[in-house]
Structures are given as structure tokens and as C-alpha cells.
PDB file of C-alpha atoms in Angstrom:
ATOM      1  CA  ILE F  17      42.460  -2.823 -62.954  1.00  0.00           C
ATOM      2  CA  SER F  18      45.931  -2.631 -64.481  1.00  0.00           C
ATOM      3  CA  GLU F  19      44.880   0.393 -66.567  1.00  0.00           C
ATOM      4  CA  LEU F  20      43.505   2.142 -63.477  1.00  0.00           C
ATOM      5  CA  LYS F  21      46.719   1.451 -61.561  1.00  0.00           C
ATOM      6  CA  LYS F  22      48.670   2.911 -64.488  1.00  0.00           C
ATOM      7  CA  MET F  23      46.476   6.021 -64.452  1.00  0.00           C
ATOM      8  CA  LEU F  24      46.967   6.356 -60.670  1.00  0.00           C
ATOM      9  CA  SER F  25      50.729   6.175 -61.170  1.00  0.00           C
ATOM     10  CA  ASP F  26      51.096   8.326 -64.299  1.00  0.00           C
ATOM     11  CA  ASP F  27      48.178  10.759 -64.142  1.00  0.00           C
ATOM     12  CA  ARG F  28      47.258  11.391 -60.510  1.00  0.00           C
ATOM     13  CA  ALA F  29      44.993  14.359 -61.252  1.00  0.00           C
ATOM     14  CA  GLY F  30      43.162  12.379 -63.913  1.00  0.00           C
ATOM     15  CA  TYR F  31      42.750   9.417 -61.588  1.00  0.00           C
ATOM     16  CA  GLU F  32      41.397  11.592 -58.795  1.00  0.00           C
ATOM     17  CA  LYS F  33      38.830  12.995 -61.202  1.00  0.00           C
ATOM     18  CA  PHE F  34      37.914   9.446 -62.210  1.00  0.00           C
ATOM     19  CA  TYR F  35      37.688   8.451 -58.535  1.00  0.00           C
ATOM     20  CA  GLU F  36      35.409  11.384 -57.758  1.00  0.00           C
ATOM     21  CA  ASN F  37      32.900   9.956 -60.215  1.00  0.00           C
ATOM     22  CA  PHE F  38      33.458   6.211 -59.948  1.00  0.00           C
ATOM     23  CA  GLY F  39      35.137   5.641 -56.576  1.00  0.00           C
ATOM     24  CA  ARG F  40      31.962   4.255 -55.063  1.00  0.00           C
ATOM     25  CA  ALA F  41      31.852   1.573 -57.759  1.00  0.00           C
ATOM     26  CA  LEU F  42      35.336   0.459 -56.682  1.00  0.00           C
ATOM     27  CA  LYS F  43      34.232   0.398 -53.047  1.00  0.00           C
ATOM     28  CA  VAL F  44      31.201  -1.692 -53.911  1.00  0.00           C
ATOM     29  CA  GLY F  45      33.585  -3.989 -55.755  1.00  0.00           C
ATOM     30  CA  VAL F  46      35.588  -4.419 -52.531  1.00  0.00           C
ATOM     31  CA  LEU F  47      32.435  -5.165 -50.531  1.00  0.00           C
ATOM     32  CA  ASN F  48      30.787  -7.428 -53.102  1.00  0.00           C
ATOM     33  CA  GLN F  49      30.855 -11.200 -52.656  1.00  0.00           C
ATOM     34  CA  PHE F  50      32.200 -10.905 -49.109  1.00  0.00           C
ATOM     35  CA  GLY F  51      35.316  -9.059 -50.232  1.00  0.00           C
ATOM     36  CA  GLU F  52      36.342 -11.525 -52.925  1.00  0.00           C
ATOM     37  CA  LYS F  53      38.036  -8.762 -54.992  1.00  0.00           C
ATOM     38  CA  ARG F  54      39.392  -6.642 -52.137  1.00  0.00           C
ATOM     39  CA  GLU F  55      43.025  -7.651 -52.620  1.00  0.00           C
ATOM     40  CA  SER F  56      43.082  -6.540 -56.258  1.00  0.00           C
ATOM     41  CA  LEU F  57      41.081  -3.334 -55.659  1.00  0.00           C
ATOM     42  CA  LYS F  58      42.452  -1.979 -52.371  1.00  0.00           C
ATOM     43  CA  GLU F  59      45.429  -0.247 -54.021  1.00  0.00           C
ATOM     44  CA  LEU F  60      43.001   1.852 -56.081  1.00  0.00           C
ATOM     45  CA  LEU F  61      41.171   3.326 -53.079  1.00  0.00           C
ATOM     46  CA  LEU F  62      41.645   6.953 -52.051  1.00  0.00           C
ATOM     47  CA  PHE F  63      40.948   8.635 -48.713  1.00  0.00           C
ATOM     48  CA  TYR F  64      41.335  12.216 -47.503  1.00  0.00           C
ATOM     49  CA  SER F  65      44.299  12.572 -45.139  1.00  0.00           C
ATOM     50  CA  SER F  66      44.080  14.674 -41.965  1.00  0.00           C
ATOM     51  CA  THR F  67      47.776  15.569 -42.201  1.00  0.00           C
ATOM     52  CA  GLU F  68      48.351  15.766 -45.969  1.00  0.00           C
ATOM     53  CA  LYS F  69      45.075  17.641 -46.609  1.00  0.00           C
ATOM     54  CA  LYS F  70      44.513  15.745 -49.846  1.00  0.00           C
ATOM     55  CA  LEU F  71      43.500  12.340 -51.179  1.00  0.00           C
ATOM     56  CA  VAL F  72      45.997   9.567 -50.458  1.00  0.00           C
ATOM     57  CA  THR F  73      46.271   5.845 -51.105  1.00  0.00           C
ATOM     58  CA  LEU F  74      46.581   3.206 -48.417  1.00  0.00           C
ATOM     59  CA  ARG F  75      50.148   2.555 -49.596  1.00  0.00           C
ATOM     60  CA  GLU F  76      51.054   6.223 -49.114  1.00  0.00           C
ATOM     61  CA  TYR F  77      49.536   6.166 -45.625  1.00  0.00           C
ATOM     62  CA  ALA F  78      51.315   2.955 -44.672  1.00  0.00           C
ATOM     63  CA  ASP F  79      54.684   4.243 -45.933  1.00  0.00           C
ATOM     64  CA  ARG F  80      54.372   7.302 -43.656  1.00  0.00           C
ATOM     65  CA  MET F  81      53.385   5.351 -40.553  1.00  0.00           C
ATOM     66  CA  PRO F  82      55.895   5.408 -37.696  1.00  0.00           C
ATOM     67  CA  GLU F  83      57.188   1.936 -36.901  1.00  0.00           C
ATOM     68  CA  SER F  84      55.562   2.103 -33.482  1.00  0.00           C
ATOM     69  CA  GLN F  85      52.058   2.796 -34.851  1.00  0.00           C
ATOM     70  CA  LYS F  86      49.961  -0.336 -34.628  1.00  0.00           C
ATOM     71  CA  TYR F  87      46.800   0.727 -36.467  1.00  0.00           C
ATOM     72  CA  ILE F  88      45.542   2.566 -39.522  1.00  0.00           C
ATOM     73  CA  TYR F  89      43.215   5.172 -38.060  1.00  0.00           C
ATOM     74  CA  TYR F  90      40.134   6.475 -39.817  1.00  0.00           C
ATOM     75  CA  ALA F  91      37.085   8.563 -38.917  1.00  0.00           C
ATOM     76  CA  ALA F  92      33.752   8.715 -40.706  1.00  0.00           C
ATOM     77  CA  GLY F  93      31.181  11.477 -41.022  1.00  0.00           C
ATOM     78  CA  ASP F  94      28.995  13.473 -43.374  1.00  0.00           C
ATOM     79  CA  THR F  95      31.635  16.059 -44.367  1.00  0.00           C
ATOM     80  CA  LEU F  96      35.371  16.592 -44.010  1.00  0.00           C
ATOM     81  CA  GLU F  97      34.695  19.607 -41.781  1.00  0.00           C
ATOM     82  CA  ALA F  98      32.418  17.597 -39.499  1.00  0.00           C
ATOM     83  CA  ILE F  99      34.974  14.812 -39.157  1.00  0.00           C
ATOM     84  CA  ASP F 100      37.836  17.222 -38.503  1.00  0.00           C
ATOM     85  CA  SER F 101      35.943  18.775 -35.588  1.00  0.00           C
ATOM     86  CA  LEU F 102      35.068  15.482 -33.888  1.00  0.00           C
ATOM     87  CA  PRO F 103      36.229  15.519 -30.230  1.00  0.00           C
ATOM     88  CA  GLN F 104      37.315  11.875 -30.585  1.00  0.00           C
ATOM     89  CA  THR F 105      40.115  12.860 -32.968  1.00  0.00           C
ATOM     90  CA  GLU F 106      41.779  15.320 -30.554  1.00  0.00           C
ATOM     91  CA  LEU F 107      44.336  12.960 -29.064  1.00  0.00           C
ATOM     92  CA  LEU F 108      45.395  11.421 -32.378  1.00  0.00           C
ATOM     93  CA  LYS F 109      45.825  14.858 -33.954  1.00  0.00           C
ATOM     94  CA  GLU F 110      47.786  16.096 -30.946  1.00  0.00           C
ATOM     95  CA  ARG F 111      50.154  13.165 -31.428  1.00  0.00           C
ATOM     96  CA  GLY F 112      50.522  13.999 -35.126  1.00  0.00           C
ATOM     97  CA  THR F 113      48.885  10.720 -36.147  1.00  0.00           C
ATOM     98  CA  GLU F 114      47.467  10.654 -39.652  1.00  0.00           C
ATOM     99  CA  ILE F 115      43.740   9.902 -39.843  1.00  0.00           C
ATOM    100  CA  LEU F 116      41.874   8.883 -42.977  1.00  0.00           C
ATOM    101  CA  TYR F 117      38.635  10.859 -43.318  1.00  0.00           C
ATOM    102  CA  CYS F 118      35.715   8.924 -44.775  1.00  0.00           C
ATOM    103  CA  THR F 119      32.618  10.737 -46.050  1.00  0.00           C
ATOM    104  CA  ASP F 120      31.054   8.004 -48.173  1.00  0.00           C
ATOM    105  CA  ARG F 121      28.370   5.830 -46.577  1.00  0.00           C
ATOM    106  CA  ALA F 122      30.228   2.743 -47.781  1.00  0.00           C
ATOM    107  CA  ASP F 123      33.523   3.667 -46.099  1.00  0.00           C
ATOM    108  CA  GLU F 124      32.751   2.310 -42.628  1.00  0.00           C
ATOM    109  CA  PHE F 125      31.863  -1.064 -44.135  1.00  0.00           C
ATOM    110  CA  LEU F 126      34.929  -0.831 -46.366  1.00  0.00           C
ATOM    111  CA  ALA F 127      37.335  -0.734 -43.407  1.00  0.00           C
ATOM    112  CA  ASP F 128      35.478  -3.663 -41.868  1.00  0.00           C
ATOM    113  CA  SER F 129      35.801  -5.634 -45.106  1.00  0.00           C
ATOM    114  CA  LEU F 130      39.495  -4.858 -45.650  1.00  0.00           C
ATOM    115  CA  ARG F 131      40.329  -5.575 -41.975  1.00  0.00           C
ATOM    116  CA  THR F 132      44.055  -5.026 -42.508  1.00  0.00           C
ATOM    117  CA  TYR F 133      46.498  -3.379 -44.871  1.00  0.00           C
ATOM    118  CA  ASP F 134      50.202  -4.131 -44.907  1.00  0.00           C
ATOM    119  CA  GLY F 135      49.728  -6.096 -41.696  1.00  0.00           C
ATOM    120  CA  LYS F 136      48.098  -3.165 -39.861  1.00  0.00           C
ATOM    121  CA  GLU F 137      44.509  -3.328 -38.638  1.00  0.00           C
ATOM    122  CA  PHE F 138      42.034  -0.532 -39.344  1.00  0.00           C
ATOM    123  CA  ARG F 139      40.747   1.227 -36.242  1.00  0.00           C
ATOM    124  CA  SER F 140      38.122   3.948 -36.018  1.00  0.00           C
ATOM    125  CA  ALA F 141      38.975   7.101 -34.066  1.00  0.00           C
ATOM    126  CA  VAL F 142      35.498   6.749 -32.564  1.00  0.00           C
ATOM    127  CA  ASP F 143      36.273   3.329 -31.071  1.00  0.00           C
ATOM    128  CA  GLY F 144      36.215   3.174 -27.316  1.00  0.00           C
ATOM    129  CA  ASP F 145      39.832   1.959 -27.305  1.00  0.00           C
ATOM    130  CA  LEU F 146      42.376   3.543 -29.661  1.00  0.00           C
ATOM    131  CA  GLY F 147      45.006   0.941 -28.754  1.00  0.00           C
ATOM    132  CA  LEU F 148      47.589   3.530 -27.651  1.00  0.00           C
ATOM    133  CA  GLU F 149      49.599   1.549 -25.161  1.00  0.00           C
ATOM    134  CA  ASP F 150      52.083   4.378 -24.585  1.00  0.00           C
ATOM    135  CA  GLU F 151      49.347   6.857 -23.660  1.00  0.00           C
ATOM    136  CA  PRO F 152      48.744   7.059 -19.886  1.00  0.00           C
ATOM    137  CA  LYS F 153      45.315   5.957 -18.706  1.00  0.00           C
ATOM    138  CA  PRO F 154      43.171   8.515 -16.848  1.00  0.00           C
ATOM    139  CA  GLN F 155      43.663   8.315 -13.104  1.00  0.00           C
ATOM    140  CA  GLU F 156      40.313   7.896 -11.367  1.00  0.00           C
ATOM    141  CA  SER F 157      39.791   8.767  -7.704  1.00  0.00           C
ATOM    142  CA  GLU F 158      37.028   7.160  -5.662  1.00  0.00           C
ATOM    143  CA  SER F 159      34.877  10.278  -6.120  1.00  0.00           C
ATOM    144  CA  ASP F 160      35.479  10.075  -9.892  1.00  0.00           C
ATOM    145  CA  LYS F 161      34.309   6.468  -9.930  1.00  0.00           C
ATOM    146  CA  GLU F 162      31.235   7.259  -7.840  1.00  0.00           C
ATOM    147  CA  CYS F 163      30.298  10.121 -10.162  1.00  0.00           C
ATOM    148  CA  LEU F 164      30.733   7.991 -13.289  1.00  0.00           C
ATOM    149  CA  ALA F 165      28.738   5.147 -11.719  1.00  0.00           C
ATOM    150  CA  PHE F 166      25.854   7.501 -10.878  1.00  0.00           C
ATOM    151  CA  ILE F 167      25.792   8.873 -14.435  1.00  0.00           C
ATOM    152  CA  LYS F 168      25.676   5.303 -15.790  1.00  0.00           C
ATOM    153  CA  GLU F 169      22.820   4.518 -13.403  1.00  0.00           C
ATOM    154  CA  THR F 170      20.962   7.646 -14.549  1.00  0.00           C
ATOM    155  CA  LEU F 171      21.356   6.899 -18.258  1.00  0.00           C
ATOM    156  CA  GLY F 172      20.517   3.232 -17.801  1.00  0.00           C
ATOM    157  CA  ASP F 173      20.590   1.061 -20.906  1.00  0.00           C
ATOM    158  CA  ARG F 174      21.015   4.081 -23.196  1.00  0.00           C
ATOM    159  CA  VAL F 175      24.758   3.535 -22.783  1.00  0.00           C
ATOM    160  CA  ASP F 176      26.778   0.405 -22.122  1.00  0.00           C
ATOM    161  CA  GLU F 177      29.478   2.220 -20.175  1.00  0.00           C
ATOM    162  CA  VAL F 178      30.415   5.627 -18.762  1.00  0.00           C
ATOM    163  CA  LYS F 179      34.127   6.217 -18.341  1.00  0.00           C
ATOM    164  CA  ALA F 180      36.867   8.809 -17.995  1.00  0.00           C
ATOM    165  CA  SER F 181      38.181   9.522 -21.472  1.00  0.00           C
ATOM    166  CA  GLN F 182      41.715   8.935 -22.648  1.00  0.00           C
ATOM    167  CA  LYS F 183      41.188  10.712 -25.957  1.00  0.00           C
ATOM    168  CA  LEU F 184      39.469  14.008 -25.038  1.00  0.00           C
ATOM    169  CA  LYS F 185      41.593  17.121 -24.572  1.00  0.00           C
ATOM    170  CA  SER F 186      39.520  20.328 -24.833  1.00  0.00           C
ATOM    171  CA  HIS F 187      35.995  18.909 -25.141  1.00  0.00           C
ATOM    172  CA  PRO F 188      33.993  17.808 -22.076  1.00  0.00           C
ATOM    173  CA  VAL F 189      32.216  14.803 -23.584  1.00  0.00           C
ATOM    174  CA  CYS F 190      31.983  12.450 -26.532  1.00  0.00           C
ATOM    175  CA  ILE F 191      30.393   9.153 -27.389  1.00  0.00           C
ATOM    176  CA  SER F 192      32.291   6.158 -28.709  1.00  0.00           C
ATOM    177  CA  SER F 193      31.377   2.588 -29.541  1.00  0.00           C
ATOM    178  CA  GLU F 194      32.401  -0.931 -28.643  1.00  0.00           C
ATOM    179  CA  GLY F 195      31.715  -4.117 -30.551  1.00  0.00           C
ATOM    180  CA  PRO F 196      31.265  -4.871 -34.254  1.00  0.00           C
ATOM    181  CA  LEU F 197      28.589  -2.245 -34.990  1.00  0.00           C
ATOM    182  CA  SER F 198      30.045   1.269 -35.128  1.00  0.00           C
ATOM    183  CA  LEU F 199      28.179   4.541 -34.625  1.00  0.00           C
ATOM    184  CA  GLU F 200      28.435   5.290 -38.339  1.00  0.00           C
ATOM    185  CA  MET F 201      27.062   1.856 -39.219  1.00  0.00           C
ATOM    186  CA  GLU F 202      24.151   2.510 -36.865  1.00  0.00           C
ATOM    187  CA  LYS F 203      23.378   5.736 -38.725  1.00  0.00           C
ATOM    188  CA  VAL F 204      23.557   4.085 -42.162  1.00  0.00           C
ATOM    189  CA  LEU F 205      21.544   0.986 -41.226  1.00  0.00           C
ATOM    190  CA  GLY F 206      19.040   3.056 -39.253  1.00  0.00           C
ATOM    191  CA  SER F 207      18.255   5.155 -42.332  1.00  0.00           C
ATOM    192  CA  MET F 208      17.202   2.114 -44.368  1.00  0.00           C
ATOM    193  CA  PRO F 209      13.507   1.325 -44.938  1.00  0.00           C
ATOM    194  CA  GLY F 210      11.992  -0.817 -42.206  1.00  0.00           C
ATOM    195  CA  ALA F 211      14.719   0.011 -39.669  1.00  0.00           C
ATOM    196  CA  GLU F 212      12.738   2.465 -37.567  1.00  0.00           C
ATOM    197  CA  GLY F 213      12.143   2.346 -33.822  1.00  0.00           C
ATOM    198  CA  GLU F 214      12.822  -0.970 -32.121  1.00  0.00           C
ATOM    199  CA  MET F 215      13.890  -2.513 -35.423  1.00  0.00           C
ATOM    200  CA  ALA F 216      16.790  -0.081 -35.831  1.00  0.00           C
ATOM    201  CA  PRO F 217      20.178  -1.692 -35.094  1.00  0.00           C
ATOM    202  CA  LYS F 218      22.007  -0.123 -32.146  1.00  0.00           C
ATOM    203  CA  SER F 219      25.708   0.089 -31.418  1.00  0.00           C
ATOM    204  CA  GLN F 220      27.183  -0.435 -27.953  1.00  0.00           C
ATOM    205  CA  LYS F 221      27.617   3.162 -26.814  1.00  0.00           C
ATOM    206  CA  VAL F 222      30.239   4.420 -24.375  1.00  0.00           C
ATOM    207  CA  LEU F 223      29.877   7.902 -22.894  1.00  0.00           C
ATOM    208  CA  GLU F 224      33.330   9.385 -22.346  1.00  0.00           C
ATOM    209  CA  LEU F 225      33.896  12.337 -20.004  1.00  0.00           C
ATOM    210  CA  ASN F 226      36.983  14.518 -19.848  1.00  0.00           C
ATOM    211  CA  GLY F 227      38.217  14.262 -16.270  1.00  0.00           C
ATOM    212  CA  GLU F 228      40.315  17.414 -16.693  1.00  0.00           C
ATOM    213  CA  HIS F 229      37.448  19.597 -17.919  1.00  0.00           C
ATOM    214  CA  PRO F 230      35.654  22.117 -15.636  1.00  0.00           C
ATOM    215  CA  VAL F 231      32.352  20.414 -16.500  1.00  0.00           C
ATOM    216  CA  PHE F 232      33.524  17.204 -14.839  1.00  0.00           C
ATOM    217  CA  ALA F 233      34.605  19.165 -11.778  1.00  0.00           C
ATOM    218  CA  LYS F 234      31.031  20.523 -11.609  1.00  0.00           C
ATOM    219  CA  LEU F 235      29.605  17.020 -11.866  1.00  0.00           C
ATOM    220  CA  LYS F 236      31.808  15.815  -9.014  1.00  0.00           C
ATOM    221  CA  ALA F 237      30.801  18.796  -6.867  1.00  0.00           C
ATOM    222  CA  LEU F 238      27.138  17.934  -7.369  1.00  0.00           C
ATOM    223  CA  GLN F 239      27.855  14.289  -6.507  1.00  0.00           C
ATOM    224  CA  GLU F 240      29.701  15.218  -3.316  1.00  0.00           C
ATOM    225  CA  ALA F 241      26.931  17.682  -2.342  1.00  0.00           C
ATOM    226  CA  GLY F 242      24.331  14.953  -2.785  1.00  0.00           C
ATOM    227  CA  ASP F 243      22.411  16.920  -5.431  1.00  0.00           C
ATOM    228  CA  LYS F 244      21.454  13.875  -7.452  1.00  0.00           C
ATOM    229  CA  GLU F 245      18.539  15.575  -9.184  1.00  0.00           C
ATOM    230  CA  THR F 246      20.720  18.254 -10.780  1.00  0.00           C
ATOM    231  CA  LEU F 247      23.480  15.760 -11.518  1.00  0.00           C
ATOM    232  CA  GLY F 248      20.987  13.505 -13.292  1.00  0.00           C
ATOM    233  CA  ARG F 249      19.761  16.440 -15.382  1.00  0.00           C
ATOM    234  CA  TYR F 250      23.348  17.307 -16.335  1.00  0.00           C
ATOM    235  CA  ALA F 251      23.990  13.687 -17.256  1.00  0.00           C
ATOM    236  CA  ASP F 252      21.053  13.758 -19.680  1.00  0.00           C
ATOM    237  CA  ILE F 253      22.262  17.013 -21.221  1.00  0.00           C
ATOM    238  CA  LEU F 254      25.802  15.719 -21.743  1.00  0.00           C
ATOM    239  CA  TYR F 255      24.531  12.468 -23.242  1.00  0.00           C
ATOM    240  CA  ASN F 256      22.349  14.350 -25.718  1.00  0.00           C
ATOM    241  CA  GLN F 257      25.207  16.700 -26.569  1.00  0.00           C
ATOM    242  CA  ALA F 258      27.423  13.716 -27.334  1.00  0.00           C
ATOM    243  CA  LEU F 259      24.728  12.281 -29.628  1.00  0.00           C
ATOM    244  CA  LEU F 260      24.339  15.589 -31.464  1.00  0.00           C
ATOM    245  CA  ILE F 261      28.105  15.909 -31.970  1.00  0.00           C
ATOM    246  CA  GLU F 262      28.148  12.447 -33.496  1.00  0.00           C
ATOM    247  CA  GLY F 263      25.162  13.209 -35.751  1.00  0.00           C
ATOM    248  CA  LEU F 264      22.834  10.790 -33.983  1.00  0.00           C
ATOM    249  CA  PRO F 265      19.203  11.674 -33.174  1.00  0.00           C
ATOM    250  CA  ILE F 266      18.218  12.526 -29.605  1.00  0.00           C
ATOM    251  CA  GLU F 267      15.149  10.898 -28.127  1.00  0.00           C
ATOM    252  CA  ASP F 268      13.342  14.012 -26.870  1.00  0.00           C
ATOM    253  CA  PRO F 269      14.519  17.304 -28.425  1.00  0.00           C
ATOM    254  CA  VAL F 270      11.903  19.315 -26.509  1.00  0.00           C
ATOM    255  CA  ALA F 271      13.029  17.980 -23.133  1.00  0.00           C
ATOM    256  CA  TYR F 272      16.649  18.651 -24.079  1.00  0.00           C
ATOM    257  CA  ALA F 273      15.862  22.245 -25.070  1.00  0.00           C
ATOM    258  CA  GLN F 274      13.966  22.799 -21.815  1.00  0.00           C
ATOM    259  CA  ALA F 275      16.845  21.383 -19.763  1.00  0.00           C
ATOM    260  CA  VAL F 276      19.319  23.725 -21.463  1.00  0.00           C
ATOM    261  CA  CYS F 277      17.001  26.680 -20.862  1.00  0.00           C
ATOM    262  CA  GLU F 278      16.816  25.770 -17.172  1.00  0.00           C
ATOM    263  CA  LEU F 279      20.585  26.124 -16.979  1.00  0.00           C
ATOM    264  CA  MET F 280      20.383  29.605 -18.500  1.00  0.00           C
ATOM    265  CA  LYS F 281      18.051  30.984 -15.815  1.00  0.00           C
TER     266      LYS F 281
END
């Protein structure tokens, strides 16, 4: 470990090449034995930075954090490009907040194992609550609440909550998670042998809608006009879109394709 720390300090390019090949072994070392070695290994971890556009250490991230920032933010996905385009990251990027991009399947579990760094908790950008106390909450009118309640009723137990989003800016919809099992963990665990169908672990999903987007205005118009059939169809489409954006499978691709085609008539 001391030799690796020396390489990280004296030969950054060489260390990054080493990490490209053996970084996963270090991550497994953090996760192994319930995180017994995490304190000695965490300084050797590298993550891609949304603001620096390169690999950075947790120490480098923490040293750049504004004093007011309460959490170390990260986002996980299959590729850097996919993560960078996630609707859930819009607000953090607008605020200039650095996000650590995680493309390794072990990364989501890594943040859960580390829990904190330099006294700051890790928080996923896909969490339902980003913990931004200075960011104003969406103002919901009675018609907003009625529309959101109907969409929740339509989707049933497919989602745990439907709410007006605090984090969306240009996108109409996204899906986030609550509880200990994240969306990325659901994808990883669901891909393991024997985890198909009812046996697959499920995260607590929250459908977030952008109250300032024209799509939400359309939903409210349908609600006020009493067109519950069309509103229910739109709710299904938006839910499936949110799943696709997140890289999660949709239950009935044929029905989704037909519903989209209906809109195009």
C-alpha cells in the first residue's frame, strides 16, 4: 500500500495506468470482510470527475468541496457518456457541484461500504433527496397534487411515490430511489444467476416529474378535463421512459411502442 501511495504521488500517469488494470482489485479489497481494509485503501481509489474531466482521488474531491457542501455526490452508469446525460444530474451540474462518475459494477457498493470520507457522507445523484437545503422546494398547487396522485394510482405498486422534482431542469421525467437498495444495485443484483422475475431484488422507485415542463402542463390539462384514460396512458409512457433513461428494463416493450405510435397519429 505504501508503494502504491508513493506511485500515486510521484508518478500519477503510471498509477492511473496501474489503476486501469488493477483498480477493481483495490475496490474488492475495500468491500472484502465487511470493509475491514477500507481505511487503508480508500486513498488509492480513483473516480472520474464531472468538473475536472479526469480521474481524481477522494482527497482531491474533498479539498475542492465548498464549505457549505454536505455530501460527496456520485452517479453510476454503464459509461461516462451515459452518466453525464442523466437527467438527475442537471441540478447539481447547474450549481457547479462536482460529481464522481462511477462505471464499474462495484462502485455503487463501494460508496455504501465507505459511507463517509473526511466527515462527508456519500450521496447518489439518483437519490430521491439530494440534501440541498438551500434549494427551494417545488411549489405544488391543488391541481398539481391531484395530477400526481392520479399518476401514482395509475402506476400502482410499480412506484413507491410520484412527486414534483426538485432536480430536473430541462427533462420532463426521471426515476430516483429511496432506501438502502439503489437503482444501480438493482441492475447489478438482478443480472446475477437465480435473480430473475419475482426473485429479483427491487429498489423503492420514485417517479419525478418536472413541474415546469410543457409535458406536465399537458398532464394537468388532461386531469382538469377529466380525460383519465389518456392521462393514464401518458403516465405509463413517462414511467417507461424514465426506466429506459436509467437503463432498467420495461415490462412490456410492445405495449410501450404501441402507446408511442398512438401519440404519433
